[in-house]
PDB file of C-alpha atoms in Angstrom:
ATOM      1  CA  UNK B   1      10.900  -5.423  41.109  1.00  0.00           C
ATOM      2  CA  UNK B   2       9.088  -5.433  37.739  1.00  0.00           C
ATOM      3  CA  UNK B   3       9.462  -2.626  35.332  1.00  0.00           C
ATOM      4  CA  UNK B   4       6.941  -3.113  32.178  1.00  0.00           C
ATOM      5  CA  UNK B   5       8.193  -0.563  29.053  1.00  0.00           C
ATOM      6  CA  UNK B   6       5.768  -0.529  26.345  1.00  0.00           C
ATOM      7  CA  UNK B   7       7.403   0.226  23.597  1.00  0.00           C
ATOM      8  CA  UNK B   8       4.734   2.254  21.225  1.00  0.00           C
ATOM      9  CA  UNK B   9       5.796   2.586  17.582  1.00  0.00           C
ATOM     10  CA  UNK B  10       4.023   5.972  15.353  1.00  0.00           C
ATOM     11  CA  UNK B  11       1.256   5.431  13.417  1.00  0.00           C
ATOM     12  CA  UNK B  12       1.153   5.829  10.035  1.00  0.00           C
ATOM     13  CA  UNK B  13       2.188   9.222   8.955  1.00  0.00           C
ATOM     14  CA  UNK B  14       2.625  11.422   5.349  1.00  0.00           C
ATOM     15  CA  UNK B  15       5.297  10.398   3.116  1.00  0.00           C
ATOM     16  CA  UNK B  16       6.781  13.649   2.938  1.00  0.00           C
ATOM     17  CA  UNK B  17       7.441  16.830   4.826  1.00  0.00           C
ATOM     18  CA  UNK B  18       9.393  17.693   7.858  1.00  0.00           C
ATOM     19  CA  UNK B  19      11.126  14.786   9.590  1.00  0.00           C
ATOM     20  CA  UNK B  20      10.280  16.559  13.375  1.00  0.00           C
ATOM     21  CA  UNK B  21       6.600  17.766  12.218  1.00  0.00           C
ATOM     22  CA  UNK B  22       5.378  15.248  10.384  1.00  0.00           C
ATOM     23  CA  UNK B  23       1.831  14.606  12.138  1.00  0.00           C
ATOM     24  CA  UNK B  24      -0.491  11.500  11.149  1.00  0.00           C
ATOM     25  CA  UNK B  25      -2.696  10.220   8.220  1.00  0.00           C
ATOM     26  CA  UNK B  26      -5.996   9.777   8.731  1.00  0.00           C
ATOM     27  CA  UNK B  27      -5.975   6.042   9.656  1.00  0.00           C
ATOM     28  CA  UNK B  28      -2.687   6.854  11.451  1.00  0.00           C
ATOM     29  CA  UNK B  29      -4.963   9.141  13.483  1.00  0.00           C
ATOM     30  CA  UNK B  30      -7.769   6.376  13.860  1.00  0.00           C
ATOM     31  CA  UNK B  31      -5.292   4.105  14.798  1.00  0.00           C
ATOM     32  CA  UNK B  32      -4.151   6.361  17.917  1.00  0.00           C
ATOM     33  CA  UNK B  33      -7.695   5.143  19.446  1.00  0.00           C
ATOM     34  CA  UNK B  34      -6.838   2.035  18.986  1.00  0.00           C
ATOM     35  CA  UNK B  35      -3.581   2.195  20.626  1.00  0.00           C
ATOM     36  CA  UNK B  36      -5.565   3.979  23.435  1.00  0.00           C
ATOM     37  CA  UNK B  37      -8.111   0.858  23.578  1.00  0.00           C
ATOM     38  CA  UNK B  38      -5.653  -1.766  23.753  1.00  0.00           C
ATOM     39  CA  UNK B  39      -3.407  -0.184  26.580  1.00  0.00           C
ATOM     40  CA  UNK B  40      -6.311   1.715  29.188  1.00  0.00           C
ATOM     41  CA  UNK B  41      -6.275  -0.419  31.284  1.00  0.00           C
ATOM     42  CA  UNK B  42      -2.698  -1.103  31.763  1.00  0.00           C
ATOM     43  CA  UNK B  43      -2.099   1.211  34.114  1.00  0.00           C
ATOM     44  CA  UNK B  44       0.316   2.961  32.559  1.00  0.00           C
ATOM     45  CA  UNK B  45       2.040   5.721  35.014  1.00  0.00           C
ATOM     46  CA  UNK B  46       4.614   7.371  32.839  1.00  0.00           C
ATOM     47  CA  UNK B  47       4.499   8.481  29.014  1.00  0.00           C
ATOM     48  CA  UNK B  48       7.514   9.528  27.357  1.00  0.00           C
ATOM     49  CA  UNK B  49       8.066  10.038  23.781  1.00  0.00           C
ATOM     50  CA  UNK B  50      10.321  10.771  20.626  1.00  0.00           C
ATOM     51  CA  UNK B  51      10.091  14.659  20.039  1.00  0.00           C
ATOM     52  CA  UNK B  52       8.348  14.092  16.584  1.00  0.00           C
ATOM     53  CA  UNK B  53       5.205  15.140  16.092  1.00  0.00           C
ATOM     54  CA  UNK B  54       3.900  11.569  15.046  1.00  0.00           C
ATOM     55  CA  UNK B  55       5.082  10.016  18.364  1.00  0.00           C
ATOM     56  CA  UNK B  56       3.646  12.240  20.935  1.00  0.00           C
ATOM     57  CA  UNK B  57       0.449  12.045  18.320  1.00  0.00           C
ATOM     58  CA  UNK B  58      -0.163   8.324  19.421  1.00  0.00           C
ATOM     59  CA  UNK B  59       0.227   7.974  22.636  1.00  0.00           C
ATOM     60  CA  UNK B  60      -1.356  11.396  23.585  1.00  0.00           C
ATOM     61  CA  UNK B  61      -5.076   9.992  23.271  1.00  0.00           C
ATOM     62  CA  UNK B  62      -3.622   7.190  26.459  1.00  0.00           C
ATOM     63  CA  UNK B  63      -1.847   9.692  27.999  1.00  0.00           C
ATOM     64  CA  UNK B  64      -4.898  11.840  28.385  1.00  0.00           C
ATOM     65  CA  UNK B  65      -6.834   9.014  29.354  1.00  0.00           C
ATOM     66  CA  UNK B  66      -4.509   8.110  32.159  1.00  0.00           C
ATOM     67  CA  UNK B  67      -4.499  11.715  33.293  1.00  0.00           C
ATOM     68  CA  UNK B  68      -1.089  12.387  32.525  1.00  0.00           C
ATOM     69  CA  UNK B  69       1.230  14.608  30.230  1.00  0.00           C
ATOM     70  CA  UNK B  70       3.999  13.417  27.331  1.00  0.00           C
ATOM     71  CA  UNK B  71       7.537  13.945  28.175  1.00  0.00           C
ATOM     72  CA  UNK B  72       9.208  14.734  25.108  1.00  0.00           C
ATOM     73  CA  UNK B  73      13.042  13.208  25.751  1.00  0.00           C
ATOM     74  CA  UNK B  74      15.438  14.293  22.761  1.00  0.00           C
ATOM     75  CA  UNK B  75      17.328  11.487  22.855  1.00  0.00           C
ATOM     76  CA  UNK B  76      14.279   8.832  21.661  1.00  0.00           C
ATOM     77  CA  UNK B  77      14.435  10.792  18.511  1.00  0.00           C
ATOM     78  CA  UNK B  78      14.542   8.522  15.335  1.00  0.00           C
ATOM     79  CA  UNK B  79      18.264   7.619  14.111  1.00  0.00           C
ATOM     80  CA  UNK B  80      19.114  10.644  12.087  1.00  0.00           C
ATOM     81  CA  UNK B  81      19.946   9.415   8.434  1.00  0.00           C
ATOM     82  CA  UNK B  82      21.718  12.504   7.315  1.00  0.00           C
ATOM     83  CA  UNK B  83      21.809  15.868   7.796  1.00  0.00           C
ATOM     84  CA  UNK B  84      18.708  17.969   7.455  1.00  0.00           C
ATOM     85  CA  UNK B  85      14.946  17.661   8.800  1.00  0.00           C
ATOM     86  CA  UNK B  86      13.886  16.378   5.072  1.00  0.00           C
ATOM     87  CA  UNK B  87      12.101  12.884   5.253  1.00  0.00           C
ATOM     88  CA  UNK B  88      14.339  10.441   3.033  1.00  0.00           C
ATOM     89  CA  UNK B  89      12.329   8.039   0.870  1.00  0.00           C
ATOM     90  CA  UNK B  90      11.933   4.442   1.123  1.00  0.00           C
ATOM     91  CA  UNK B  91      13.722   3.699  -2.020  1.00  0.00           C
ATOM     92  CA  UNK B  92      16.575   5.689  -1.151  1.00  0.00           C
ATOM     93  CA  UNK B  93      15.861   4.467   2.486  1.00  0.00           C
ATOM     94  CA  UNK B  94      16.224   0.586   2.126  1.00  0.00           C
ATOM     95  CA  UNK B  95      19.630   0.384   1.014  1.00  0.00           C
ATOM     96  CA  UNK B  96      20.800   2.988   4.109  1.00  0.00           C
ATOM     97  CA  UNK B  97      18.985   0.415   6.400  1.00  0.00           C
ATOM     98  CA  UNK B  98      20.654  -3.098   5.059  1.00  0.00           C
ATOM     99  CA  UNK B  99      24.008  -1.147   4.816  1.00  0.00           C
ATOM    100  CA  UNK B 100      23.148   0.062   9.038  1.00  0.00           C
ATOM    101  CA  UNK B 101      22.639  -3.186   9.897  1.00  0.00           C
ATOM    102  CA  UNK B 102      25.642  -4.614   8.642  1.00  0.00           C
ATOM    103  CA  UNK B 103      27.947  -2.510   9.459  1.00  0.00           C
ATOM    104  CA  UNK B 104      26.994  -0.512  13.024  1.00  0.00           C
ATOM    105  CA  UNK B 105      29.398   2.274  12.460  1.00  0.00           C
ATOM    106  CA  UNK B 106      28.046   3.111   9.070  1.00  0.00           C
ATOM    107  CA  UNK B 107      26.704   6.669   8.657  1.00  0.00           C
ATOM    108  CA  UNK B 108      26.549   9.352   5.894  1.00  0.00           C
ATOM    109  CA  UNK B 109      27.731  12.358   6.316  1.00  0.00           C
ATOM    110  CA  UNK B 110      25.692  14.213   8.641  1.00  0.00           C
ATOM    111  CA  UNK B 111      24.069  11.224   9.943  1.00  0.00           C
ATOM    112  CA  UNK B 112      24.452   8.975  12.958  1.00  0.00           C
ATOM    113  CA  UNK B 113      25.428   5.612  12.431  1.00  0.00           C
ATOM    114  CA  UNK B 114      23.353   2.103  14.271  1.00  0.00           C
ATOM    115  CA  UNK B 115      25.446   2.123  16.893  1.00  0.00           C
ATOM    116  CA  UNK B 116      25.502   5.959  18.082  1.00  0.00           C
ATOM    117  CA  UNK B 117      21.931   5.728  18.108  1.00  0.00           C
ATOM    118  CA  UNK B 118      21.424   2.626  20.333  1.00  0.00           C
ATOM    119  CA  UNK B 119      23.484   4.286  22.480  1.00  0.00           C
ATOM    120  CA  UNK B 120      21.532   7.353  23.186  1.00  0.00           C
ATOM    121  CA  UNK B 121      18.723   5.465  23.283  1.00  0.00           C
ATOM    122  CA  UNK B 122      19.464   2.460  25.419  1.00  0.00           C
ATOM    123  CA  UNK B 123      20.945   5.596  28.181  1.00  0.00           C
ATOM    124  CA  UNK B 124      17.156   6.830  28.109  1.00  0.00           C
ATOM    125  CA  UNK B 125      15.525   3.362  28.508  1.00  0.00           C
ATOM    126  CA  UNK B 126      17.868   2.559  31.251  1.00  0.00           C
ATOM    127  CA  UNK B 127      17.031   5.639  33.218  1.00  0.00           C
ATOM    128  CA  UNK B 128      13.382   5.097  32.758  1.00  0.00           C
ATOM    129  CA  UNK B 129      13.673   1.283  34.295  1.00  0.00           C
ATOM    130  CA  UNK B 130      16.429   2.975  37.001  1.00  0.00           C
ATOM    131  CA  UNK B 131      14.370   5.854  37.892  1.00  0.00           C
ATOM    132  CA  UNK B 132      10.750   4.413  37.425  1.00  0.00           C
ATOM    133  CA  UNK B 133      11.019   0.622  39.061  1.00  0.00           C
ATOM    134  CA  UNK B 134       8.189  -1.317  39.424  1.00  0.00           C
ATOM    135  CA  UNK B 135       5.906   0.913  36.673  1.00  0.00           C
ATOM    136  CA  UNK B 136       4.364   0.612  33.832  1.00  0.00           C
ATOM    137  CA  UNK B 137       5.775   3.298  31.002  1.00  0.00           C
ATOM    138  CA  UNK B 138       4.896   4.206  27.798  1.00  0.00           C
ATOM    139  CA  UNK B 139       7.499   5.418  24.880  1.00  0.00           C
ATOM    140  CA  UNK B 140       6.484   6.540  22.303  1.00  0.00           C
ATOM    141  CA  UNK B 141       9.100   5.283  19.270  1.00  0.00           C
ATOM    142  CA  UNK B 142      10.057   4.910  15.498  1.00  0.00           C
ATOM    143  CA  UNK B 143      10.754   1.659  13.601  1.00  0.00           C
ATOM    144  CA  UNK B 144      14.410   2.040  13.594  1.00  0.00           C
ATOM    145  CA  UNK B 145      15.345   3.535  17.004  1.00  0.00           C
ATOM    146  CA  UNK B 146      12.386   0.287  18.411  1.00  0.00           C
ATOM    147  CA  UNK B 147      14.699  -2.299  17.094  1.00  0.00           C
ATOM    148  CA  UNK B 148      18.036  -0.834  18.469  1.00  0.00           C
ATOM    149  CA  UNK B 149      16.677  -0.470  21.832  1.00  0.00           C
ATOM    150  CA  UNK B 150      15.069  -3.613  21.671  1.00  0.00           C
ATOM    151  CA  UNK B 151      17.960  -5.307  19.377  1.00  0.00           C
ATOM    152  CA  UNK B 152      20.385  -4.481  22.568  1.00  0.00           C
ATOM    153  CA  UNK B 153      18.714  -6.999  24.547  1.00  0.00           C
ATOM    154  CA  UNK B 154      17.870  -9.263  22.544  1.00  0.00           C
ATOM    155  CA  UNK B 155      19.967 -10.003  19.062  1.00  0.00           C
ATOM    156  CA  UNK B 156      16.580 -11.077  17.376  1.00  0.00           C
ATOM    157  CA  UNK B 157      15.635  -7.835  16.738  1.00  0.00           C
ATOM    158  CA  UNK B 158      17.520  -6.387  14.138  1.00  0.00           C
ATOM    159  CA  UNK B 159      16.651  -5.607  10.024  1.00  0.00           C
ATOM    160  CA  UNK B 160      14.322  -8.381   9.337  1.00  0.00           C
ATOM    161  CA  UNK B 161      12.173  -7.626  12.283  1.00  0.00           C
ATOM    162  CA  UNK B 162      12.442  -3.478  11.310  1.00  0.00           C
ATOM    163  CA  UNK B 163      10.968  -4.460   8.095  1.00  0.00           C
ATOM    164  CA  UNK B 164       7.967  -6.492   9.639  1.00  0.00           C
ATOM    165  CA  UNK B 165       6.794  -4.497  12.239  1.00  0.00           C
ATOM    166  CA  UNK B 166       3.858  -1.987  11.550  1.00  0.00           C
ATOM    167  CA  UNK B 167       2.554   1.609  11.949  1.00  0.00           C
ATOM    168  CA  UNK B 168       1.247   1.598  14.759  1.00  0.00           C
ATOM    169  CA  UNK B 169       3.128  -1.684  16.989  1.00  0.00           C
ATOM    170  CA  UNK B 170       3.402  -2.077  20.527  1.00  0.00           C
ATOM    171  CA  UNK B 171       5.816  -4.396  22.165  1.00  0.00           C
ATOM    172  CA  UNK B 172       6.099  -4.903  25.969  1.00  0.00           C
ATOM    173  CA  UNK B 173       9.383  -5.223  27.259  1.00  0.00           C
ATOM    174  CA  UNK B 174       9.533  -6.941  31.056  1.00  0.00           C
ATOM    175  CA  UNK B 175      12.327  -5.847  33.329  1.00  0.00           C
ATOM    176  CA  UNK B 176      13.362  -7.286  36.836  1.00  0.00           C
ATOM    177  CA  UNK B 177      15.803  -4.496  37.642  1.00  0.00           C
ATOM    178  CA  UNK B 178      17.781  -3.633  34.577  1.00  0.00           C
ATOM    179  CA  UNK B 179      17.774  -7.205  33.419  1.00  0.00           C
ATOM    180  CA  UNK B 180      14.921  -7.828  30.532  1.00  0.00           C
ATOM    181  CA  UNK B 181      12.761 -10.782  31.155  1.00  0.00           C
ATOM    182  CA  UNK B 182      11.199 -11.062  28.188  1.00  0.00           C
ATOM    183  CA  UNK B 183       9.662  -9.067  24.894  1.00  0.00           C
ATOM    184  CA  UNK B 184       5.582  -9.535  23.640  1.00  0.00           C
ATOM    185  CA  UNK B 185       3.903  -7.865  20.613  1.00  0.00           C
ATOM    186  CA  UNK B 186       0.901  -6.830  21.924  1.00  0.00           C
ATOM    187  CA  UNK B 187      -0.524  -5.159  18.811  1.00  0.00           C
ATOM    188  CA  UNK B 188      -2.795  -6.887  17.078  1.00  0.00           C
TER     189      UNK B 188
END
């Protein structure tokens, strides 16, 4: 039976604030119709997201749409860096992320390292496909905690990729059971 995850990354958000509250820019808002455009008729049955503000934010429009609510799950949150809700910047960012991928087990104090946080998250996406067969689901994601899930499948998926993808991105994952068929942008 076919499982079809789409894997929805935030839309562009402020550079600084709270890392939980954060909401979206203005084109990161625009861009939330977008998302909602491209995936309507999908068919989507089940939206879960990251409980950041900026993840719930851009899938809520297709949620709506579809007639459904946002399931906040604590354990899509982004990879926590280090201790603290403070945003880190993308200078000081960078070298955290080549050191992550790297080395797995790396972490700051505080912080969770690559491989803690695929692990939480990969439990979460295998429930969905274990408990949802055969539907269409929507999570709603961040950059980093996107490629582990999807880097556990599928070894292509790792730093470079990270760096590439954009605010907003969907990917569609396919599923026959808990084996993964196959992975598509479908963001344009």
């Amino acid at each position: 039976m076919t499982t079809i995850i789409y894997m929805v990354r935030h839309g562009e958000s402020p550079k600084v604030g709270n890392e939980r509250t954060r909401g979206l820019t203005d084109k990161g808002e625009q861009d939330t119709i977008k998302v909602a455009e491209s995936l309507k008729e999908e068919g989507v049955e089940v939206f879960v997201s990251s409980p950041y503000t900026r993840s719930v934010e851009t899938i809520r429009g297709l949620a709506e749409y579809a007639g459904k609510k946002v399931d906040e799950i604590e354990d899509l949150r982004e990879r926590v860096f280090a201790s603290g809700d403070t945003r880190i910047s993308d200078e000081e960012l960078l070298p955290l992320l080549k050191k992550s991928f790297a080395d797995p087990n790396f972490s700051l104090p505080g912080g969770e390292s690559n491989a803690a946080c695929q692990r939480r998250a990969v439990a979460v996406l295998d429930n969905l496909v274990r408990t949802y067969q055969g539907s269409k689901i929507v999570i709603g994601t961040h950059g980093a905690v996107m490629t582990l899930m999807m880097g556990y499948y599928d070894s292509r998926y790792e730093l470079d990729f990270l760096l590439q993808s954009s605010k907003p991105d969907v990917y569609r994952m396919e599923f026959n059971g808990l084996e993964l068929l196959g992975i598509e942008r479908v963001w344009n």
